[in-house]
């Protein structure tokens, strides 16, 4: 039902990703308030296949399906097929997940990286887990909460595990942030980080 044009912010992301596919750079050539991998992934698809609404929507749908399959595989190994099937169903048909599954707002890709990093951590592949966690934060800054939780758990396993996860994270997150900071300077820091701190806190008080 939602695999079609919608009046949402994703149209901004479609346009920005197409600009990147055409050789323009975020932060330097135009303002963008999200981390760079939010645009880099769809831009890569657009550069190869060209822009189309079907492809654009398929990126977020595909990320959601891959995340579900990762959850299914991990839970199946740990808790059995029935629990894995229940987990997959709960994830794919959760309200927030359904809302995000056809909206290229970056959440789908962020959750995919974060889940893949978690799966690799469960397999004790700490360095590659850190690499994917770095990708998560470079797609959505809000992933840092999950990254920190997994990092603490890695250190509970062993100091070496925590150090290797941290190394993988720093290599990716540091390189990507460093590149765009060198490219756009304060415009990168201002757009991705400072801009959000300047927003007024939302008043959640309900008046009847």
JSON list of C-alpha atoms in Angstrom, two decimals:
[
{"chain": "A", "resi": 1, "resn": "UNK", "atom": "CA", "xyz": [0.00, 0.00, 0.00]},
{"chain": "A", "resi": 2, "resn": "UNK", "atom": "CA", "xyz": [2.81, 2.43, 0.81]},
{"chain": "A", "resi": 3, "resn": "UNK", "atom": "CA", "xyz": [5.14, 1.38, -2.04]},
{"chain": "A", "resi": 4, "resn": "UNK", "atom": "CA", "xyz": [4.42, 4.62, -3.87]},
{"chain": "A", "resi": 5, "resn": "UNK", "atom": "CA", "xyz": [5.10, 8.35, -3.63]},
{"chain": "A", "resi": 6, "resn": "UNK", "atom": "CA", "xyz": [4.33, 9.77, -0.19]},
{"chain": "A", "resi": 7, "resn": "UNK", "atom": "CA", "xyz": [4.24, 13.27, 1.26]},
{"chain": "A", "resi": 8, "resn": "UNK", "atom": "CA", "xyz": [7.10, 12.73, 3.70]},
{"chain": "A", "resi": 9, "resn": "UNK", "atom": "CA", "xyz": [10.72, 13.75, 4.27]},
{"chain": "A", "resi": 10, "resn": "UNK", "atom": "CA", "xyz": [11.93, 10.79, 2.22]},
{"chain": "A", "resi": 11, "resn": "UNK", "atom": "CA", "xyz": [11.48, 12.85, -0.95]},
{"chain": "A", "resi": 12, "resn": "UNK", "atom": "CA", "xyz": [14.25, 15.10, 0.37]},
{"chain": "A", "resi": 13, "resn": "UNK", "atom": "CA", "xyz": [16.43, 12.03, 0.86]},
{"chain": "A", "resi": 14, "resn": "UNK", "atom": "CA", "xyz": [15.62, 10.75, -2.64]},
{"chain": "A", "resi": 15, "resn": "UNK", "atom": "CA", "xyz": [16.69, 14.06, -4.12]},
{"chain": "A", "resi": 16, "resn": "UNK", "atom": "CA", "xyz": [19.81, 14.34, -1.96]},
{"chain": "A", "resi": 17, "resn": "UNK", "atom": "CA", "xyz": [20.88, 10.76, -2.78]},
{"chain": "A", "resi": 18, "resn": "UNK", "atom": "CA", "xyz": [20.42, 11.49, -6.49]},
{"chain": "A", "resi": 19, "resn": "UNK", "atom": "CA", "xyz": [22.61, 14.59, -6.12]},
{"chain": "A", "resi": 20, "resn": "UNK", "atom": "CA", "xyz": [25.33, 12.40, -4.57]},
{"chain": "A", "resi": 21, "resn": "UNK", "atom": "CA", "xyz": [24.91, 9.85, -7.35]},
{"chain": "A", "resi": 22, "resn": "UNK", "atom": "CA", "xyz": [25.54, 12.70, -9.80]},
{"chain": "A", "resi": 23, "resn": "UNK", "atom": "CA", "xyz": [28.79, 13.68, -8.08]},
{"chain": "A", "resi": 24, "resn": "UNK", "atom": "CA", "xyz": [27.74, 16.35, -5.58]},
{"chain": "A", "resi": 25, "resn": "UNK", "atom": "CA", "xyz": [28.80, 16.05, -1.95]},
{"chain": "A", "resi": 26, "resn": "UNK", "atom": "CA", "xyz": [26.61, 16.50, 1.11]},
{"chain": "A", "resi": 27, "resn": "UNK", "atom": "CA", "xyz": [27.53, 19.21, 3.63]},
{"chain": "A", "resi": 28, "resn": "UNK", "atom": "CA", "xyz": [29.81, 20.91, 1.10]},
{"chain": "A", "resi": 29, "resn": "UNK", "atom": "CA", "xyz": [27.41, 21.34, -1.83]},
{"chain": "A", "resi": 30, "resn": "UNK", "atom": "CA", "xyz": [24.11, 21.21, 0.07]},
{"chain": "A", "resi": 31, "resn": "UNK", "atom": "CA", "xyz": [22.87, 21.10, 3.66]},
{"chain": "A", "resi": 32, "resn": "UNK", "atom": "CA", "xyz": [22.13, 17.69, 5.13]},
{"chain": "A", "resi": 33, "resn": "UNK", "atom": "CA", "xyz": [21.36, 16.97, 8.77]},
{"chain": "A", "resi": 34, "resn": "UNK", "atom": "CA", "xyz": [21.97, 13.20, 8.86]},
{"chain": "A", "resi": 35, "resn": "UNK", "atom": "CA", "xyz": [25.21, 11.17, 8.81]},
{"chain": "A", "resi": 36, "resn": "UNK", "atom": "CA", "xyz": [26.62, 10.40, 5.35]},
{"chain": "A", "resi": 37, "resn": "UNK", "atom": "CA", "xyz": [25.80, 6.70, 4.98]},
{"chain": "A", "resi": 38, "resn": "UNK", "atom": "CA", "xyz": [22.11, 7.58, 4.97]},
{"chain": "A", "resi": 39, "resn": "UNK", "atom": "CA", "xyz": [22.75, 9.01, 1.50]},
{"chain": "A", "resi": 40, "resn": "UNK", "atom": "CA", "xyz": [25.75, 6.96, 0.40]},
{"chain": "A", "resi": 41, "resn": "UNK", "atom": "CA", "xyz": [23.90, 3.63, 0.28]},
{"chain": "A", "resi": 42, "resn": "UNK", "atom": "CA", "xyz": [20.93, 4.75, -1.87]},
{"chain": "A", "resi": 43, "resn": "UNK", "atom": "CA", "xyz": [23.26, 6.94, -3.95]},
{"chain": "A", "resi": 44, "resn": "UNK", "atom": "CA", "xyz": [25.30, 3.84, -4.83]},
{"chain": "A", "resi": 45, "resn": "UNK", "atom": "CA", "xyz": [22.15, 2.07, -6.05]},
{"chain": "A", "resi": 46, "resn": "UNK", "atom": "CA", "xyz": [21.02, 5.14, -8.01]},
{"chain": "A", "resi": 47, "resn": "UNK", "atom": "CA", "xyz": [24.46, 5.51, -9.60]},
{"chain": "A", "resi": 48, "resn": "UNK", "atom": "CA", "xyz": [24.36, 1.90, -10.83]},
{"chain": "A", "resi": 49, "resn": "UNK", "atom": "CA", "xyz": [20.70, 1.43, -11.73]},
{"chain": "A", "resi": 50, "resn": "UNK", "atom": "CA", "xyz": [19.38, 4.98, -12.07]},
{"chain": "A", "resi": 51, "resn": "UNK", "atom": "CA", "xyz": [16.66, 6.53, -9.93]},
{"chain": "A", "resi": 52, "resn": "UNK", "atom": "CA", "xyz": [13.19, 5.01, -9.80]},
{"chain": "A", "resi": 53, "resn": "UNK", "atom": "CA", "xyz": [10.51, 4.96, -7.13]},
{"chain": "A", "resi": 54, "resn": "UNK", "atom": "CA", "xyz": [10.41, 1.14, -7.15]},
{"chain": "A", "resi": 55, "resn": "UNK", "atom": "CA", "xyz": [14.15, 0.89, -6.52]},
{"chain": "A", "resi": 56, "resn": "UNK", "atom": "CA", "xyz": [14.13, 3.71, -3.99]},
{"chain": "A", "resi": 57, "resn": "UNK", "atom": "CA", "xyz": [11.41, 2.03, -1.95]},
{"chain": "A", "resi": 58, "resn": "UNK", "atom": "CA", "xyz": [13.06, -1.39, -2.36]},
{"chain": "A", "resi": 59, "resn": "UNK", "atom": "CA", "xyz": [16.16, -0.20, -0.48]},
{"chain": "A", "resi": 60, "resn": "UNK", "atom": "CA", "xyz": [14.27, 0.34, 2.78]},
{"chain": "A", "resi": 61, "resn": "UNK", "atom": "CA", "xyz": [12.12, -2.77, 2.26]},
{"chain": "A", "resi": 62, "resn": "UNK", "atom": "CA", "xyz": [15.23, -4.85, 1.56]},
{"chain": "A", "resi": 63, "resn": "UNK", "atom": "CA", "xyz": [16.98, -3.53, 4.66]},
{"chain": "A", "resi": 64, "resn": "UNK", "atom": "CA", "xyz": [13.95, -4.43, 6.78]},
{"chain": "A", "resi": 65, "resn": "UNK", "atom": "CA", "xyz": [13.78, -7.95, 5.34]},
{"chain": "A", "resi": 66, "resn": "UNK", "atom": "CA", "xyz": [17.51, -8.53, 5.84]},
{"chain": "A", "resi": 67, "resn": "UNK", "atom": "CA", "xyz": [17.23, -7.39, 9.46]},
{"chain": "A", "resi": 68, "resn": "UNK", "atom": "CA", "xyz": [14.35, -9.79, 9.99]},
{"chain": "A", "resi": 69, "resn": "UNK", "atom": "CA", "xyz": [16.32, -12.67, 8.47]},
{"chain": "A", "resi": 70, "resn": "UNK", "atom": "CA", "xyz": [19.32, -11.91, 10.69]},
{"chain": "A", "resi": 71, "resn": "UNK", "atom": "CA", "xyz": [17.07, -11.96, 13.76]},
{"chain": "A", "resi": 72, "resn": "UNK", "atom": "CA", "xyz": [15.45, -15.19, 12.59]},
{"chain": "A", "resi": 73, "resn": "UNK", "atom": "CA", "xyz": [18.81, -16.90, 12.03]},
{"chain": "A", "resi": 74, "resn": "UNK", "atom": "CA", "xyz": [20.28, -15.82, 15.35]},
{"chain": "A", "resi": 75, "resn": "UNK", "atom": "CA", "xyz": [17.21, -16.75, 17.42]},
{"chain": "A", "resi": 76, "resn": "UNK", "atom": "CA", "xyz": [16.84, -20.06, 15.57]},
{"chain": "A", "resi": 77, "resn": "UNK", "atom": "CA", "xyz": [20.40, -21.01, 16.52]},
{"chain": "A", "resi": 78, "resn": "UNK", "atom": "CA", "xyz": [19.93, -20.03, 20.16]},
{"chain": "A", "resi": 79, "resn": "UNK", "atom": "CA", "xyz": [16.27, -20.81, 20.96]},
{"chain": "A", "resi": 80, "resn": "UNK", "atom": "CA", "xyz": [14.87, -22.99, 18.18]},
{"chain": "A", "resi": 81, "resn": "UNK", "atom": "CA", "xyz": [12.74, -22.70, 15.05]},
{"chain": "A", "resi": 82, "resn": "UNK", "atom": "CA", "xyz": [9.39, -21.90, 16.72]},
{"chain": "A", "resi": 83, "resn": "UNK", "atom": "CA", "xyz": [10.82, -19.00, 18.73]},
{"chain": "A", "resi": 84, "resn": "UNK", "atom": "CA", "xyz": [12.65, -17.75, 15.63]},
{"chain": "A", "resi": 85, "resn": "UNK", "atom": "CA", "xyz": [9.43, -17.78, 13.60]},
{"chain": "A", "resi": 86, "resn": "UNK", "atom": "CA", "xyz": [7.60, -15.88, 16.35]},
{"chain": "A", "resi": 87, "resn": "UNK", "atom": "CA", "xyz": [10.46, -13.35, 16.59]},
{"chain": "A", "resi": 88, "resn": "UNK", "atom": "CA", "xyz": [10.46, -12.76, 12.83]},
{"chain": "A", "resi": 89, "resn": "UNK", "atom": "CA", "xyz": [6.71, -12.21, 12.77]},
{"chain": "A", "resi": 90, "resn": "UNK", "atom": "CA", "xyz": [6.81, -9.82, 15.73]},
{"chain": "A", "resi": 91, "resn": "UNK", "atom": "CA", "xyz": [9.57, -7.79, 14.08]},
{"chain": "A", "resi": 92, "resn": "UNK", "atom": "CA", "xyz": [8.17, -7.58, 10.55]},
{"chain": "A", "resi": 93, "resn": "UNK", "atom": "CA", "xyz": [4.62, -6.75, 11.65]},
{"chain": "A", "resi": 94, "resn": "UNK", "atom": "CA", "xyz": [5.43, -4.37, 14.49]},
{"chain": "A", "resi": 95, "resn": "UNK", "atom": "CA", "xyz": [3.68, -1.03, 13.91]},
{"chain": "A", "resi": 96, "resn": "UNK", "atom": "CA", "xyz": [6.82, 1.12, 13.91]},
{"chain": "A", "resi": 97, "resn": "UNK", "atom": "CA", "xyz": [8.62, -1.34, 11.66]},
{"chain": "A", "resi": 98, "resn": "UNK", "atom": "CA", "xyz": [5.75, -1.39, 9.16]},
{"chain": "A", "resi": 99, "resn": "UNK", "atom": "CA", "xyz": [5.72, 2.40, 9.13]},
{"chain": "A", "resi": 100, "resn": "UNK", "atom": "CA", "xyz": [9.44, 2.56, 8.44]},
{"chain": "A", "resi": 101, "resn": "UNK", "atom": "CA", "xyz": [9.67, -0.34, 5.99]},
{"chain": "A", "resi": 102, "resn": "UNK", "atom": "CA", "xyz": [8.84, 1.76, 2.91]},
{"chain": "A", "resi": 103, "resn": "UNK", "atom": "CA", "xyz": [10.29, 5.07, 4.07]},
{"chain": "A", "resi": 104, "resn": "UNK", "atom": "CA", "xyz": [13.93, 5.84, 3.25]},
{"chain": "A", "resi": 105, "resn": "UNK", "atom": "CA", "xyz": [14.46, 7.82, 6.44]},
{"chain": "A", "resi": 106, "resn": "UNK", "atom": "CA", "xyz": [17.64, 5.98, 7.43]},
{"chain": "A", "resi": 107, "resn": "UNK", "atom": "CA", "xyz": [16.11, 3.96, 10.27]},
{"chain": "A", "resi": 108, "resn": "UNK", "atom": "CA", "xyz": [15.99, 0.76, 8.19]},
{"chain": "A", "resi": 109, "resn": "UNK", "atom": "CA", "xyz": [19.67, 0.90, 7.29]},
{"chain": "A", "resi": 110, "resn": "UNK", "atom": "CA", "xyz": [20.70, 1.92, 10.81]},
{"chain": "A", "resi": 111, "resn": "UNK", "atom": "CA", "xyz": [18.83, -1.01, 12.36]},
{"chain": "A", "resi": 112, "resn": "UNK", "atom": "CA", "xyz": [20.30, -3.38, 9.76]},
{"chain": "A", "resi": 113, "resn": "UNK", "atom": "CA", "xyz": [23.89, -2.37, 10.60]},
{"chain": "A", "resi": 114, "resn": "UNK", "atom": "CA", "xyz": [23.16, -2.50, 14.32]},
{"chain": "A", "resi": 115, "resn": "UNK", "atom": "CA", "xyz": [21.55, -5.95, 14.13]},
{"chain": "A", "resi": 116, "resn": "UNK", "atom": "CA", "xyz": [24.36, -7.31, 11.94]},
{"chain": "A", "resi": 117, "resn": "UNK", "atom": "CA", "xyz": [26.90, -5.97, 14.44]},
{"chain": "A", "resi": 118, "resn": "UNK", "atom": "CA", "xyz": [25.02, -7.68, 17.25]},
{"chain": "A", "resi": 119, "resn": "UNK", "atom": "CA", "xyz": [24.94, -10.98, 15.34]},
{"chain": "A", "resi": 120, "resn": "UNK", "atom": "CA", "xyz": [28.69, -10.83, 14.74]},
{"chain": "A", "resi": 121, "resn": "UNK", "atom": "CA", "xyz": [29.28, -10.01, 18.41]},
{"chain": "A", "resi": 122, "resn": "UNK", "atom": "CA", "xyz": [27.30, -13.12, 19.35]},
{"chain": "A", "resi": 123, "resn": "UNK", "atom": "CA", "xyz": [29.70, -15.05, 17.12]},
{"chain": "A", "resi": 124, "resn": "UNK", "atom": "CA", "xyz": [32.69, -13.39, 18.84]},
{"chain": "A", "resi": 125, "resn": "UNK", "atom": "CA", "xyz": [33.79, -11.65, 15.65]},
{"chain": "A", "resi": 126, "resn": "UNK", "atom": "CA", "xyz": [34.50, -8.51, 17.59]},
{"chain": "A", "resi": 127, "resn": "UNK", "atom": "CA", "xyz": [36.46, -6.49, 15.04]},
{"chain": "A", "resi": 128, "resn": "UNK", "atom": "CA", "xyz": [33.88, -6.88, 12.26]},
{"chain": "A", "resi": 129, "resn": "UNK", "atom": "CA", "xyz": [31.11, -6.27, 14.74]},
{"chain": "A", "resi": 130, "resn": "UNK", "atom": "CA", "xyz": [32.72, -2.92, 15.55]},
{"chain": "A", "resi": 131, "resn": "UNK", "atom": "CA", "xyz": [32.99, -2.13, 11.83]},
{"chain": "A", "resi": 132, "resn": "UNK", "atom": "CA", "xyz": [29.25, -2.62, 11.33]},
{"chain": "A", "resi": 133, "resn": "UNK", "atom": "CA", "xyz": [28.45, -0.68, 14.50]},
{"chain": "A", "resi": 134, "resn": "UNK", "atom": "CA", "xyz": [30.51, 2.16, 13.06]},
{"chain": "A", "resi": 135, "resn": "UNK", "atom": "CA", "xyz": [28.36, 1.99, 9.93]},
{"chain": "A", "resi": 136, "resn": "UNK", "atom": "CA", "xyz": [25.23, 2.15, 12.12]},
{"chain": "A", "resi": 137, "resn": "UNK", "atom": "CA", "xyz": [26.31, 5.38, 13.82]},
{"chain": "A", "resi": 138, "resn": "UNK", "atom": "CA", "xyz": [27.36, 6.85, 10.47]},
{"chain": "A", "resi": 139, "resn": "UNK", "atom": "CA", "xyz": [23.81, 6.23, 9.21]},
{"chain": "A", "resi": 140, "resn": "UNK", "atom": "CA", "xyz": [21.88, 7.33, 12.31]},
{"chain": "A", "resi": 141, "resn": "UNK", "atom": "CA", "xyz": [23.57, 8.97, 15.30]},
{"chain": "A", "resi": 142, "resn": "UNK", "atom": "CA", "xyz": [20.87, 7.58, 17.60]},
{"chain": "A", "resi": 143, "resn": "UNK", "atom": "CA", "xyz": [22.41, 4.10, 17.13]},
{"chain": "A", "resi": 144, "resn": "UNK", "atom": "CA", "xyz": [25.08, 5.10, 19.65]},
{"chain": "A", "resi": 145, "resn": "UNK", "atom": "CA", "xyz": [22.92, 3.81, 22.53]},
{"chain": "A", "resi": 146, "resn": "UNK", "atom": "CA", "xyz": [22.88, 0.29, 21.10]},
{"chain": "A", "resi": 147, "resn": "UNK", "atom": "CA", "xyz": [26.56, 0.51, 20.21]},
{"chain": "A", "resi": 148, "resn": "UNK", "atom": "CA", "xyz": [27.52, 1.44, 23.77]},
{"chain": "A", "resi": 149, "resn": "UNK", "atom": "CA", "xyz": [25.39, -1.39, 25.17]},
{"chain": "A", "resi": 150, "resn": "UNK", "atom": "CA", "xyz": [27.09, -3.95, 22.93]},
{"chain": "A", "resi": 151, "resn": "UNK", "atom": "CA", "xyz": [30.51, -2.50, 23.72]},
{"chain": "A", "resi": 152, "resn": "UNK", "atom": "CA", "xyz": [29.92, -2.89, 27.46]},
{"chain": "A", "resi": 153, "resn": "UNK", "atom": "CA", "xyz": [28.77, -6.48, 26.91]},
{"chain": "A", "resi": 154, "resn": "UNK", "atom": "CA", "xyz": [31.91, -7.15, 24.85]},
{"chain": "A", "resi": 155, "resn": "UNK", "atom": "CA", "xyz": [34.05, -5.97, 27.75]},
{"chain": "A", "resi": 156, "resn": "UNK", "atom": "CA", "xyz": [32.14, -8.27, 30.09]},
{"chain": "A", "resi": 157, "resn": "UNK", "atom": "CA", "xyz": [33.26, -11.09, 27.80]},
{"chain": "A", "resi": 158, "resn": "UNK", "atom": "CA", "xyz": [36.90, -9.99, 27.82]},
{"chain": "A", "resi": 159, "resn": "UNK", "atom": "CA", "xyz": [39.08, -6.94, 27.56]},
{"chain": "A", "resi": 160, "resn": "UNK", "atom": "CA", "xyz": [40.39, -8.14, 24.20]},
{"chain": "A", "resi": 161, "resn": "UNK", "atom": "CA", "xyz": [36.85, -8.47, 22.84]},
{"chain": "A", "resi": 162, "resn": "UNK", "atom": "CA", "xyz": [35.95, -4.95, 23.90]},
{"chain": "A", "resi": 163, "resn": "UNK", "atom": "CA", "xyz": [39.18, -3.52, 22.52]},
{"chain": "A", "resi": 164, "resn": "UNK", "atom": "CA", "xyz": [38.74, -5.19, 19.13]},
{"chain": "A", "resi": 165, "resn": "UNK", "atom": "CA", "xyz": [35.13, -4.02, 18.86]},
{"chain": "A", "resi": 166, "resn": "UNK", "atom": "CA", "xyz": [36.22, -0.50, 19.77]},
{"chain": "A", "resi": 167, "resn": "UNK", "atom": "CA", "xyz": [39.02, -0.63, 17.19]},
{"chain": "A", "resi": 168, "resn": "UNK", "atom": "CA", "xyz": [36.62, -1.66, 14.40]},
{"chain": "A", "resi": 169, "resn": "UNK", "atom": "CA", "xyz": [34.18, 1.05, 15.42]},
{"chain": "A", "resi": 170, "resn": "UNK", "atom": "CA", "xyz": [36.80, 3.79, 15.54]},
{"chain": "A", "resi": 171, "resn": "UNK", "atom": "CA", "xyz": [38.31, 2.77, 12.20]},
{"chain": "A", "resi": 172, "resn": "UNK", "atom": "CA", "xyz": [34.98, 3.14, 10.40]},
{"chain": "A", "resi": 173, "resn": "UNK", "atom": "CA", "xyz": [33.29, 5.95, 12.32]},
{"chain": "A", "resi": 174, "resn": "UNK", "atom": "CA", "xyz": [36.53, 7.91, 12.61]},
{"chain": "A", "resi": 175, "resn": "UNK", "atom": "CA", "xyz": [37.40, 7.54, 8.92]},
{"chain": "A", "resi": 176, "resn": "UNK", "atom": "CA", "xyz": [33.95, 8.51, 7.65]},
{"chain": "A", "resi": 177, "resn": "UNK", "atom": "CA", "xyz": [33.52, 11.44, 10.01]},
{"chain": "A", "resi": 178, "resn": "UNK", "atom": "CA", "xyz": [37.10, 12.56, 9.43]},
{"chain": "A", "resi": 179, "resn": "UNK", "atom": "CA", "xyz": [36.68, 12.48, 5.65]},
{"chain": "A", "resi": 180, "resn": "UNK", "atom": "CA", "xyz": [33.55, 14.61, 5.63]},
{"chain": "A", "resi": 181, "resn": "UNK", "atom": "CA", "xyz": [34.91, 16.95, 8.28]},
{"chain": "A", "resi": 182, "resn": "UNK", "atom": "CA", "xyz": [37.96, 17.52, 6.08]},
{"chain": "A", "resi": 183, "resn": "UNK", "atom": "CA", "xyz": [35.70, 17.94, 3.06]},
{"chain": "A", "resi": 184, "resn": "UNK", "atom": "CA", "xyz": [33.14, 20.35, 4.50]},
{"chain": "A", "resi": 185, "resn": "UNK", "atom": "CA", "xyz": [34.63, 21.57, 7.76]},
{"chain": "A", "resi": 186, "resn": "UNK", "atom": "CA", "xyz": [32.23, 23.17, 10.21]},
{"chain": "A", "resi": 187, "resn": "UNK", "atom": "CA", "xyz": [29.30, 22.67, 7.82]},
{"chain": "A", "resi": 188, "resn": "UNK", "atom": "CA", "xyz": [29.57, 18.93, 8.47]},
{"chain": "A", "resi": 189, "resn": "UNK", "atom": "CA", "xyz": [29.77, 19.28, 12.26]},
{"chain": "A", "resi": 190, "resn": "UNK", "atom": "CA", "xyz": [27.02, 21.88, 12.25]},
{"chain": "A", "resi": 191, "resn": "UNK", "atom": "CA", "xyz": [24.65, 19.86, 10.07]},
{"chain": "A", "resi": 192, "resn": "UNK", "atom": "CA", "xyz": [25.06, 16.42, 11.60]},
{"chain": "A", "resi": 193, "resn": "UNK", "atom": "CA", "xyz": [25.64, 17.28, 15.25]},
{"chain": "A", "resi": 194, "resn": "UNK", "atom": "CA", "xyz": [25.22, 20.92, 16.30]},
{"chain": "A", "resi": 195, "resn": "UNK", "atom": "CA", "xyz": [22.00, 21.45, 14.32]},
{"chain": "A", "resi": 196, "resn": "UNK", "atom": "CA", "xyz": [20.09, 18.88, 16.38]},
{"chain": "A", "resi": 197, "resn": "UNK", "atom": "CA", "xyz": [21.29, 20.36, 19.64]},
{"chain": "A", "resi": 198, "resn": "UNK", "atom": "CA", "xyz": [19.83, 23.72, 18.64]},
{"chain": "A", "resi": 199, "resn": "UNK", "atom": "CA", "xyz": [16.31, 22.33, 18.24]},
{"chain": "A", "resi": 200, "resn": "UNK", "atom": "CA", "xyz": [13.83, 23.30, 20.91]},
{"chain": "A", "resi": 201, "resn": "UNK", "atom": "CA", "xyz": [12.71, 20.49, 23.17]},
{"chain": "A", "resi": 202, "resn": "UNK", "atom": "CA", "xyz": [9.31, 19.16, 22.17]},
{"chain": "A", "resi": 203, "resn": "UNK", "atom": "CA", "xyz": [6.52, 19.93, 24.62]},
{"chain": "A", "resi": 204, "resn": "UNK", "atom": "CA", "xyz": [4.83, 16.59, 25.29]},
{"chain": "A", "resi": 205, "resn": "UNK", "atom": "CA", "xyz": [2.30, 18.01, 27.74]},
{"chain": "A", "resi": 206, "resn": "UNK", "atom": "CA", "xyz": [-1.24, 17.11, 26.76]},
{"chain": "A", "resi": 207, "resn": "UNK", "atom": "CA", "xyz": [-3.92, 19.66, 27.55]},
{"chain": "A", "resi": 208, "resn": "UNK", "atom": "CA", "xyz": [-7.52, 18.49, 27.72]}
]
